[in-house]
Amino acid sequence: MEVAVPPTSRRLLPRALPVLLPALACAACAPVTGQVKFDSPASCSENAPASPEDLPAGPSQADLQCALAGIRQVVIPTPTQDLLAARLAGELAAGEPDVKRMEKLAAEGQWWAERAMFHLQEDPAALYWYAMNMGQLLLHHPLRALKNLGRMERSLKKAAAGVPDLDGGGPLRVLGVLYVKAPAWPQGIGDADKGLDLLKQAVERHPEHPMNAYFLARALWDVDGDSVRDEVAANLAAARKALAAREWGWVSRRWQRDIDALAKEAGVPDEAGVPQPPDAVPAG
Amino acid sequence: MNRMSAWVLVLATCLSIPAAGAAKTRTLVLCYPGGSVKSRDARPSTQQMLRLLEKTGGWDANTFDSRFTTDAAECQKFMADKPDFAIVSLGYYLEHAADGLEPLAQPRIQGKTTDTYRVLVRKGSHASLEGLKGKTLGGTLLSEPLFVDRIVFKGRAALADFVVQPTTQALRALRSLNEREIESVLVNDQQYRSLGSLSFASELEAIFTSDPVPLMGIVAVESRTTPDERKRFQKALTGFCAHKEGRQFCELFGIEAFLPVNQSNYDGMRVLWK
């Protein structure tokens, strides 16, 4: 889908200028460059979604693309649309196999989150989507990632305090993963026990979200290995159950792959109960 | 990640190969016994730094590759494959120095090229190392018993005298100490100096402090490298932290510089090892 300002929007622009002016003062609101273009699905609605409720349950990749493309065309998106666009771009990035496209989507998601923060100040939801997109943007840039760990931690702590239930316990889940993965004390902010605790909280509050149990299993395996294999297996089983319980849309295939890969790595039973041989340790 | 893991990642970049031989893939082994970093997590950092070195040093991209492990047994296996260069622990180097390992450079951190080890206990619980024998000793630095016995304790005690509870999580060990689950923890200098960030730091005290131990750095495998390669490598390494992009890595890990070393820097340690 080629994104262009529609003629109706051009006509509306002069009238919208007084409303636009405050937005022009927003330093973070300079147009994002290098947006990912989507192949136009014929079924895209002409109306941009106004809120998350306008999205179908378990949105497909095309649903997410349509919604994001729709918001891109809005002359003055509402803060709710800013937030939604940040989430849409983040979710599209999460399932995107092409690294360059993934990074462009994550950068766009971060930009939308910054817009939302300009209007909503330290809105915890905006901080969550900001950190989520930043995490994806830095996935393949370890040096930059290390430099930004403190910023991500601050954003996620505020999100976890303000909206712990957003995205199925997302702030707790992502902050937990951050503490497990970050360079450990005293070199960095990493704290495996704090991370495991947050992931357990996420599972308790939102057992319905498959990634809570998956990331708890992943953290347990990475931190304590063989000694907690049964716990890893139980959490992987819970993740599979949650994944199968409803339609998760675009990201579900990647989640399934992640769950299967960890099951194989840890040598725990797959869905049919067949034990998987542990993976050989990969060369560093 | 402790001091060693930090500069292990930086050192990983500092391979120097003559341009004429660039077509040959060279291997750097990174051994980090007792570390908490997974090889798959270390790889992006090491690869990024290797690529940086290739770029800044004018070598072909992907000339270098690395193998990373936190497992002492796996380190032995990787080293048996004879890499070109390696980052190994001082314990490994002392055990295998006769196998043709030549030390090339070591990091300087906070003005020092040495580490100091301490045994921490809860204040007032034990007065001396001798009094701790038979009790629990935890920490991240217990995966090389000979090193601890000969270099850290200098024969005053042996790990076998304690109920050893190794972990890859320094914080976990210290919390266990504070919560009376274990009786003592062996820490390095960086861990000791960072205790102030913990709420219970004032509850702990050191009852043993080792003599300064030289930091180990990168070694060349003599049978796999020429004297010229080793010299060039050493030069690239010692200039790394002064380079614009290399400096970012060094600053991030608190490394001021890499200094050239040779066998003689470890003579004192070799005497203790015998």
PDB file of C-alpha atoms in Angstrom, chain B residues 9-261:
ATOM      1  CA  LEU B   9      33.911  -8.844  24.827  1.00  0.00           C
ATOM      2  CA  VAL B  10      36.192  -5.941  24.044  1.00  0.00           C
ATOM      3  CA  LEU B  11      39.245  -8.066  23.587  1.00  0.00           C
ATOM      4  CA  ALA B  12      37.298 -10.179  21.166  1.00  0.00           C
ATOM      5  CA  THR B  13      37.671  -7.524  18.553  1.00  0.00           C
ATOM      6  CA  CYS B  14      41.332  -7.141  18.617  1.00  0.00           C
ATOM      7  CA  LEU B  15      42.545  -9.688  16.148  1.00  0.00           C
ATOM      8  CA  SER B  16      45.204  -8.426  13.845  1.00  0.00           C
ATOM      9  CA  ILE B  17      46.135 -10.336  10.761  1.00  0.00           C
ATOM     10  CA  PRO B  18      48.394  -9.181   7.931  1.00  0.00           C
ATOM     11  CA  ALA B  19      46.293  -8.045   4.999  1.00  0.00           C
ATOM     12  CA  ALA B  20      48.082 -10.475   2.709  1.00  0.00           C
ATOM     13  CA  GLY B  21      46.721 -13.382   4.705  1.00  0.00           C
ATOM     14  CA  ALA B  22      43.210 -12.021   5.009  1.00  0.00           C
ATOM     15  CA  ALA B  23      41.557 -14.784   3.037  1.00  0.00           C
ATOM     16  CA  LYS B  24      42.232 -17.220   5.843  1.00  0.00           C
ATOM     17  CA  THR B  25      39.541 -17.384   8.538  1.00  0.00           C
ATOM     18  CA  ARG B  26      41.112 -17.024  11.943  1.00  0.00           C
ATOM     19  CA  THR B  27      39.605 -18.092  15.206  1.00  0.00           C
ATOM     20  CA  LEU B  28      39.413 -16.398  18.572  1.00  0.00           C
ATOM     21  CA  VAL B  29      38.282 -18.487  21.517  1.00  0.00           C
ATOM     22  CA  LEU B  30      36.702 -16.652  24.443  1.00  0.00           C
ATOM     23  CA  CYS B  31      36.619 -18.600  27.669  1.00  0.00           C
ATOM     24  CA  TYR B  32      34.712 -17.076  30.547  1.00  0.00           C
ATOM     25  CA  PRO B  33      34.447 -19.767  33.217  1.00  0.00           C
ATOM     26  CA  GLY B  34      31.638 -19.185  35.677  1.00  0.00           C
ATOM     27  CA  GLY B  35      30.102 -16.404  33.604  1.00  0.00           C
ATOM     28  CA  SER B  36      26.395 -15.883  33.119  1.00  0.00           C
ATOM     29  CA  VAL B  37      26.563 -14.793  29.473  1.00  0.00           C
ATOM     30  CA  LYS B  38      25.092 -17.267  26.998  1.00  0.00           C
ATOM     31  CA  SER B  39      27.115 -17.892  23.860  1.00  0.00           C
ATOM     32  CA  ARG B  40      24.185 -16.868  21.673  1.00  0.00           C
ATOM     33  CA  ASP B  41      23.911 -13.592  23.607  1.00  0.00           C
ATOM     34  CA  ALA B  42      27.643 -12.908  23.438  1.00  0.00           C
ATOM     35  CA  ARG B  43      27.855 -13.559  19.728  1.00  0.00           C
ATOM     36  CA  PRO B  44      26.258 -10.327  18.446  1.00  0.00           C
ATOM     37  CA  SER B  45      28.624  -8.229  20.573  1.00  0.00           C
ATOM     38  CA  THR B  46      31.715 -10.167  19.617  1.00  0.00           C
ATOM     39  CA  GLN B  47      30.742 -10.190  15.964  1.00  0.00           C
ATOM     40  CA  GLN B  48      30.051  -6.466  15.941  1.00  0.00           C
ATOM     41  CA  MET B  49      33.411  -5.776  17.484  1.00  0.00           C
ATOM     42  CA  LEU B  50      35.188  -8.150  15.139  1.00  0.00           C
ATOM     43  CA  ARG B  51      33.598  -6.384  12.192  1.00  0.00           C
ATOM     44  CA  LEU B  52      34.656  -3.046  13.641  1.00  0.00           C
ATOM     45  CA  LEU B  53      38.216  -4.219  13.930  1.00  0.00           C
ATOM     46  CA  GLU B  54      38.202  -5.588  10.399  1.00  0.00           C
ATOM     47  CA  LYS B  55      36.898  -2.271   9.117  1.00  0.00           C
ATOM     48  CA  THR B  56      39.213  -0.043  11.076  1.00  0.00           C
ATOM     49  CA  GLY B  57      42.208  -2.278  10.542  1.00  0.00           C
ATOM     50  CA  GLY B  58      41.645  -2.604   6.808  1.00  0.00           C
ATOM     51  CA  TRP B  59      41.090  -6.342   6.830  1.00  0.00           C
ATOM     52  CA  ASP B  60      38.566  -8.246   4.779  1.00  0.00           C
ATOM     53  CA  ALA B  61      35.171  -8.547   6.406  1.00  0.00           C
ATOM     54  CA  ASN B  62      34.549 -11.883   8.077  1.00  0.00           C
ATOM     55  CA  THR B  63      38.227 -12.738   8.303  1.00  0.00           C
ATOM     56  CA  PHE B  64      37.691 -13.485  11.966  1.00  0.00           C
ATOM     57  CA  ASP B  65      35.302 -15.735  13.797  1.00  0.00           C
ATOM     58  CA  SER B  66      34.895 -16.471  17.471  1.00  0.00           C
ATOM     59  CA  ARG B  67      33.864 -19.270  19.819  1.00  0.00           C
ATOM     60  CA  PHE B  68      32.560 -18.333  23.247  1.00  0.00           C
ATOM     61  CA  THR B  69      31.955 -20.474  26.298  1.00  0.00           C
ATOM     62  CA  THR B  70      31.377 -20.121  30.026  1.00  0.00           C
ATOM     63  CA  ASP B  71      32.004 -23.812  30.604  1.00  0.00           C
ATOM     64  CA  ALA B  72      35.525 -24.741  31.715  1.00  0.00           C
ATOM     65  CA  ALA B  73      35.338 -28.197  30.102  1.00  0.00           C
ATOM     66  CA  GLU B  74      34.146 -26.746  26.827  1.00  0.00           C
ATOM     67  CA  CYS B  75      36.956 -24.211  26.950  1.00  0.00           C
ATOM     68  CA  GLN B  76      39.431 -27.084  27.122  1.00  0.00           C
ATOM     69  CA  LYS B  77      37.728 -28.590  24.069  1.00  0.00           C
ATOM     70  CA  PHE B  78      37.807 -25.339  22.093  1.00  0.00           C
ATOM     71  CA  MET B  79      41.448 -24.795  22.992  1.00  0.00           C
ATOM     72  CA  ALA B  80      42.318 -28.353  21.932  1.00  0.00           C
ATOM     73  CA  ASP B  81      41.234 -27.320  18.428  1.00  0.00           C
ATOM     74  CA  LYS B  82      44.135 -24.841  18.437  1.00  0.00           C
ATOM     75  CA  PRO B  83      42.623 -21.432  17.747  1.00  0.00           C
ATOM     76  CA  ASP B  84      44.873 -18.575  16.611  1.00  0.00           C
ATOM     77  CA  PHE B  85      44.185 -16.356  19.601  1.00  0.00           C
ATOM     78  CA  ALA B  86      42.294 -16.806  22.835  1.00  0.00           C
ATOM     79  CA  ILE B  87      41.018 -14.977  25.843  1.00  0.00           C
ATOM     80  CA  VAL B  88      41.476 -17.327  28.747  1.00  0.00           C
ATOM     81  CA  SER B  89      41.453 -17.107  32.501  1.00  0.00           C
ATOM     82  CA  LEU B  90      44.703 -16.760  34.389  1.00  0.00           C
ATOM     83  CA  GLY B  91      44.090 -20.234  35.784  1.00  0.00           C
ATOM     84  CA  TYR B  92      43.865 -21.730  32.320  1.00  0.00           C
ATOM     85  CA  TYR B  93      46.953 -19.871  31.168  1.00  0.00           C
ATOM     86  CA  LEU B  94      49.027 -21.042  34.130  1.00  0.00           C
ATOM     87  CA  GLU B  95      47.912 -24.614  33.598  1.00  0.00           C
ATOM     88  CA  HIS B  96      48.674 -24.528  29.874  1.00  0.00           C
ATOM     89  CA  ALA B  97      51.503 -22.004  29.538  1.00  0.00           C
ATOM     90  CA  ALA B  98      53.849 -24.798  28.514  1.00  0.00           C
ATOM     91  CA  ASP B  99      51.559 -25.560  25.568  1.00  0.00           C
ATOM     92  CA  GLY B 100      52.814 -22.536  23.690  1.00  0.00           C
ATOM     93  CA  LEU B 101      50.511 -19.715  24.799  1.00  0.00           C
ATOM     94  CA  GLU B 102      52.008 -16.253  24.551  1.00  0.00           C
ATOM     95  CA  PRO B 103      50.333 -13.425  26.500  1.00  0.00           C
ATOM     96  CA  LEU B 104      49.986 -10.302  24.388  1.00  0.00           C
ATOM     97  CA  ALA B 105      47.946  -7.689  26.242  1.00  0.00           C
ATOM     98  CA  GLN B 106      46.001  -7.067  29.429  1.00  0.00           C
ATOM     99  CA  PRO B 107      43.368  -4.465  30.297  1.00  0.00           C
ATOM    100  CA  ARG B 108      43.840  -1.550  32.659  1.00  0.00           C
ATOM    101  CA  ILE B 109      40.746  -0.776  34.689  1.00  0.00           C
ATOM    102  CA  GLN B 110      40.580   2.132  37.123  1.00  0.00           C
ATOM    103  CA  GLY B 111      44.306   2.549  36.894  1.00  0.00           C
ATOM    104  CA  LYS B 112      45.031  -1.062  37.767  1.00  0.00           C
ATOM    105  CA  THR B 113      46.122  -4.131  35.841  1.00  0.00           C
ATOM    106  CA  THR B 114      45.531  -6.410  38.797  1.00  0.00           C
ATOM    107  CA  ASP B 115      42.559  -7.941  40.534  1.00  0.00           C
ATOM    108  CA  THR B 116      42.079  -8.539  44.247  1.00  0.00           C
ATOM    109  CA  TYR B 117      39.919 -11.282  45.692  1.00  0.00           C
ATOM    110  CA  ARG B 118      38.086 -11.119  49.003  1.00  0.00           C
ATOM    111  CA  VAL B 119      36.038 -13.470  51.119  1.00  0.00           C
ATOM    112  CA  LEU B 120      32.943 -11.752  52.497  1.00  0.00           C
ATOM    113  CA  VAL B 121      30.939 -12.828  55.510  1.00  0.00           C
ATOM    114  CA  ARG B 122      28.130 -11.291  57.537  1.00  0.00           C
ATOM    115  CA  LYS B 123      29.626  -8.836  59.989  1.00  0.00           C
ATOM    116  CA  GLY B 124      30.830 -10.549  63.129  1.00  0.00           C
ATOM    117  CA  SER B 125      29.921 -14.059  61.970  1.00  0.00           C
ATOM    118  CA  HIS B 126      33.462 -15.281  61.280  1.00  0.00           C
ATOM    119  CA  ALA B 127      36.831 -13.747  61.977  1.00  0.00           C
ATOM    120  CA  SER B 128      39.202 -15.599  59.676  1.00  0.00           C
ATOM    121  CA  LEU B 129      39.492 -17.871  56.662  1.00  0.00           C
ATOM    122  CA  GLU B 130      40.603 -20.674  58.948  1.00  0.00           C
ATOM    123  CA  GLY B 131      37.430 -20.319  61.009  1.00  0.00           C
ATOM    124  CA  LEU B 132      35.315 -20.675  57.894  1.00  0.00           C
ATOM    125  CA  LYS B 133      36.581 -24.127  57.000  1.00  0.00           C
ATOM    126  CA  GLY B 134      33.764 -26.634  56.752  1.00  0.00           C
ATOM    127  CA  LYS B 135      31.264 -23.837  56.082  1.00  0.00           C
ATOM    128  CA  THR B 136      29.604 -22.785  52.833  1.00  0.00           C
ATOM    129  CA  LEU B 137      31.428 -20.574  50.322  1.00  0.00           C
ATOM    130  CA  GLY B 138      29.539 -19.198  47.310  1.00  0.00           C
ATOM    131  CA  GLY B 139      30.214 -16.912  44.363  1.00  0.00           C
ATOM    132  CA  THR B 140      30.973 -16.764  40.671  1.00  0.00           C
ATOM    133  CA  LEU B 141      34.705 -17.387  40.950  1.00  0.00           C
ATOM    134  CA  LEU B 142      34.798 -20.982  42.095  1.00  0.00           C
ATOM    135  CA  SER B 143      34.975 -22.874  38.811  1.00  0.00           C
ATOM    136  CA  GLU B 144      38.772 -23.171  38.838  1.00  0.00           C
ATOM    137  CA  PRO B 145      39.719 -24.742  42.181  1.00  0.00           C
ATOM    138  CA  LEU B 146      43.466 -24.878  41.518  1.00  0.00           C
ATOM    139  CA  PHE B 147      43.537 -21.166  40.751  1.00  0.00           C
ATOM    140  CA  VAL B 148      41.709 -20.315  43.966  1.00  0.00           C
ATOM    141  CA  ASP B 149      43.866 -22.652  46.050  1.00  0.00           C
ATOM    142  CA  ARG B 150      47.254 -21.634  44.663  1.00  0.00           C
ATOM    143  CA  ILE B 151      46.875 -18.027  43.501  1.00  0.00           C
ATOM    144  CA  VAL B 152      44.051 -16.548  45.577  1.00  0.00           C
ATOM    145  CA  PHE B 153      44.544 -18.392  48.880  1.00  0.00           C
ATOM    146  CA  LYS B 154      48.256 -19.104  48.261  1.00  0.00           C
ATOM    147  CA  GLY B 155      47.921 -22.398  50.088  1.00  0.00           C
ATOM    148  CA  ARG B 156      46.361 -20.911  53.243  1.00  0.00           C
ATOM    149  CA  ALA B 157      43.189 -22.778  52.412  1.00  0.00           C
ATOM    150  CA  ALA B 158      41.796 -24.984  49.659  1.00  0.00           C
ATOM    151  CA  LEU B 159      38.339 -24.968  48.139  1.00  0.00           C
ATOM    152  CA  ALA B 160      38.021 -28.548  49.315  1.00  0.00           C
ATOM    153  CA  ASP B 161      38.028 -27.176  52.871  1.00  0.00           C
ATOM    154  CA  PHE B 162      34.656 -25.506  52.252  1.00  0.00           C
ATOM    155  CA  VAL B 163      31.214 -26.553  51.137  1.00  0.00           C
ATOM    156  CA  VAL B 164      31.440 -24.864  47.751  1.00  0.00           C
ATOM    157  CA  GLN B 165      28.277 -23.415  46.199  1.00  0.00           C
ATOM    158  CA  PRO B 166      29.213 -21.948  42.808  1.00  0.00           C
ATOM    159  CA  THR B 167      26.757 -19.793  40.895  1.00  0.00           C
ATOM    160  CA  THR B 168      26.768 -17.667  37.762  1.00  0.00           C
ATOM    161  CA  GLN B 169      24.810 -14.938  39.577  1.00  0.00           C
ATOM    162  CA  ALA B 170      26.924 -12.748  41.869  1.00  0.00           C
ATOM    163  CA  LEU B 171      23.879 -10.966  43.275  1.00  0.00           C
ATOM    164  CA  ARG B 172      22.211 -14.262  44.105  1.00  0.00           C
ATOM    165  CA  ALA B 173      25.260 -15.348  46.107  1.00  0.00           C
ATOM    166  CA  LEU B 174      25.404 -12.072  48.024  1.00  0.00           C
ATOM    167  CA  ARG B 175      21.675 -12.135  48.767  1.00  0.00           C
ATOM    168  CA  SER B 176      22.037 -15.716  49.987  1.00  0.00           C
ATOM    169  CA  LEU B 177      24.822 -14.551  52.268  1.00  0.00           C
ATOM    170  CA  ASN B 178      22.712 -11.722  53.632  1.00  0.00           C
ATOM    171  CA  GLU B 179      19.771 -14.079  54.148  1.00  0.00           C
ATOM    172  CA  ARG B 180      21.975 -16.538  56.063  1.00  0.00           C
ATOM    173  CA  GLU B 181      21.598 -19.268  53.471  1.00  0.00           C
ATOM    174  CA  ILE B 182      25.363 -19.436  53.039  1.00  0.00           C
ATOM    175  CA  GLU B 183      28.248 -18.332  55.226  1.00  0.00           C
ATOM    176  CA  SER B 184      30.635 -16.624  52.819  1.00  0.00           C
ATOM    177  CA  VAL B 185      31.158 -15.403  49.253  1.00  0.00           C
ATOM    178  CA  LEU B 186      34.348 -15.020  47.238  1.00  0.00           C
ATOM    179  CA  VAL B 187      34.260 -11.750  45.252  1.00  0.00           C
ATOM    180  CA  ASN B 188      36.636  -9.962  42.920  1.00  0.00           C
ATOM    181  CA  ASP B 189      37.636  -6.330  43.145  1.00  0.00           C
ATOM    182  CA  GLN B 190      34.897  -4.986  40.915  1.00  0.00           C
ATOM    183  CA  GLN B 191      32.212  -6.862  42.814  1.00  0.00           C
ATOM    184  CA  TYR B 192      33.660  -5.655  46.108  1.00  0.00           C
ATOM    185  CA  ARG B 193      33.813  -2.018  44.999  1.00  0.00           C
ATOM    186  CA  SER B 194      30.212  -2.214  43.765  1.00  0.00           C
ATOM    187  CA  LEU B 195      28.787  -3.462  47.052  1.00  0.00           C
ATOM    188  CA  GLY B 196      27.715   0.088  47.877  1.00  0.00           C
ATOM    189  CA  SER B 197      24.838  -0.273  45.427  1.00  0.00           C
ATOM    190  CA  LEU B 198      23.320  -3.021  47.585  1.00  0.00           C
ATOM    191  CA  SER B 199      21.042  -2.138  50.476  1.00  0.00           C
ATOM    192  CA  PHE B 200      22.672  -4.696  52.764  1.00  0.00           C
ATOM    193  CA  ALA B 201      26.295  -3.811  52.010  1.00  0.00           C
ATOM    194  CA  SER B 202      26.854  -2.505  55.546  1.00  0.00           C
ATOM    195  CA  GLU B 203      25.977  -5.947  56.910  1.00  0.00           C
ATOM    196  CA  LEU B 204      28.964  -7.569  55.181  1.00  0.00           C
ATOM    197  CA  GLU B 205      32.695  -7.490  55.788  1.00  0.00           C
ATOM    198  CA  ALA B 206      35.804  -8.999  54.249  1.00  0.00           C
ATOM    199  CA  ILE B 207      37.768 -11.453  56.348  1.00  0.00           C
ATOM    200  CA  PHE B 208      40.296 -12.313  53.665  1.00  0.00           C
ATOM    201  CA  THR B 209      41.959 -10.138  51.026  1.00  0.00           C
ATOM    202  CA  SER B 210      44.301 -11.649  48.453  1.00  0.00           C
ATOM    203  CA  ASP B 211      47.474 -10.097  47.156  1.00  0.00           C
ATOM    204  CA  PRO B 212      47.054  -8.326  43.815  1.00  0.00           C
ATOM    205  CA  VAL B 213      46.758 -10.830  40.957  1.00  0.00           C
ATOM    206  CA  PRO B 214      47.647  -9.674  37.426  1.00  0.00           C
ATOM    207  CA  LEU B 215      44.681  -9.558  35.057  1.00  0.00           C
ATOM    208  CA  MET B 216      44.899 -12.076  32.265  1.00  0.00           C
ATOM    209  CA  GLY B 217      44.311 -10.884  28.756  1.00  0.00           C
ATOM    210  CA  ILE B 218      44.595 -12.257  25.298  1.00  0.00           C
ATOM    211  CA  VAL B 219      47.065 -14.939  24.338  1.00  0.00           C
ATOM    212  CA  ALA B 220      48.344 -16.086  20.991  1.00  0.00           C
ATOM    213  CA  VAL B 221      48.757 -19.744  20.188  1.00  0.00           C
ATOM    214  CA  GLU B 222      52.355 -19.831  19.036  1.00  0.00           C
ATOM    215  CA  SER B 223      51.952 -22.791  16.708  1.00  0.00           C
ATOM    216  CA  ARG B 224      49.144 -21.016  14.840  1.00  0.00           C
ATOM    217  CA  THR B 225      50.567 -17.512  14.556  1.00  0.00           C
ATOM    218  CA  THR B 226      53.796 -15.972  13.319  1.00  0.00           C
ATOM    219  CA  PRO B 227      55.865 -13.560  15.428  1.00  0.00           C
ATOM    220  CA  ASP B 228      54.857 -10.795  13.017  1.00  0.00           C
ATOM    221  CA  GLU B 229      51.165 -11.564  13.442  1.00  0.00           C
ATOM    222  CA  ARG B 230      51.500 -11.519  17.197  1.00  0.00           C
ATOM    223  CA  LYS B 231      53.358  -8.220  17.107  1.00  0.00           C
ATOM    224  CA  ARG B 232      50.802  -6.658  14.782  1.00  0.00           C
ATOM    225  CA  PHE B 233      48.002  -7.952  16.884  1.00  0.00           C
ATOM    226  CA  GLN B 234      49.495  -6.565  20.045  1.00  0.00           C
ATOM    227  CA  LYS B 235      49.866  -3.176  18.398  1.00  0.00           C
ATOM    228  CA  ALA B 236      46.268  -3.124  17.189  1.00  0.00           C
ATOM    229  CA  LEU B 237      45.044  -4.159  20.602  1.00  0.00           C
ATOM    230  CA  THR B 238      46.986  -1.532  22.480  1.00  0.00           C
ATOM    231  CA  GLY B 239      45.636   1.159  20.163  1.00  0.00           C
ATOM    232  CA  PHE B 240      42.078  -0.068  20.306  1.00  0.00           C
ATOM    233  CA  CYS B 241      40.751   2.109  23.137  1.00  0.00           C
ATOM    234  CA  ALA B 242      42.263   5.224  21.543  1.00  0.00           C
ATOM    235  CA  HIS B 243      40.343   4.615  18.320  1.00  0.00           C
ATOM    236  CA  LYS B 244      37.105   6.587  17.922  1.00  0.00           C
ATOM    237  CA  GLU B 245      34.800   3.584  17.647  1.00  0.00           C
ATOM    238  CA  GLY B 246      36.902   1.265  19.785  1.00  0.00           C
ATOM    239  CA  ARG B 247      36.801   3.856  22.535  1.00  0.00           C
ATOM    240  CA  GLN B 248      33.025   3.425  22.771  1.00  0.00           C
ATOM    241  CA  PHE B 249      33.452  -0.231  23.611  1.00  0.00           C
ATOM    242  CA  CYS B 250      36.225   0.473  26.086  1.00  0.00           C
ATOM    243  CA  GLU B 251      34.264   3.218  27.840  1.00  0.00           C
ATOM    244  CA  LEU B 252      31.199   1.064  28.020  1.00  0.00           C
ATOM    245  CA  PHE B 253      33.121  -1.604  29.910  1.00  0.00           C
ATOM    246  CA  GLY B 254      35.224   0.760  31.987  1.00  0.00           C
ATOM    247  CA  ILE B 255      38.482  -0.184  30.302  1.00  0.00           C
ATOM    248  CA  GLU B 256      41.036   2.575  30.053  1.00  0.00           C
ATOM    249  CA  ALA B 257      43.507   0.833  27.806  1.00  0.00           C
ATOM    250  CA  PHE B 258      45.070  -2.435  26.806  1.00  0.00           C
ATOM    251  CA  LEU B 259      48.708  -2.695  27.749  1.00  0.00           C
ATOM    252  CA  PRO B 260      51.282  -4.966  26.183  1.00  0.00           C
ATOM    253  CA  VAL B 261      52.394  -7.870  28.337  1.00  0.00           C
TER     254      VAL B 261
END
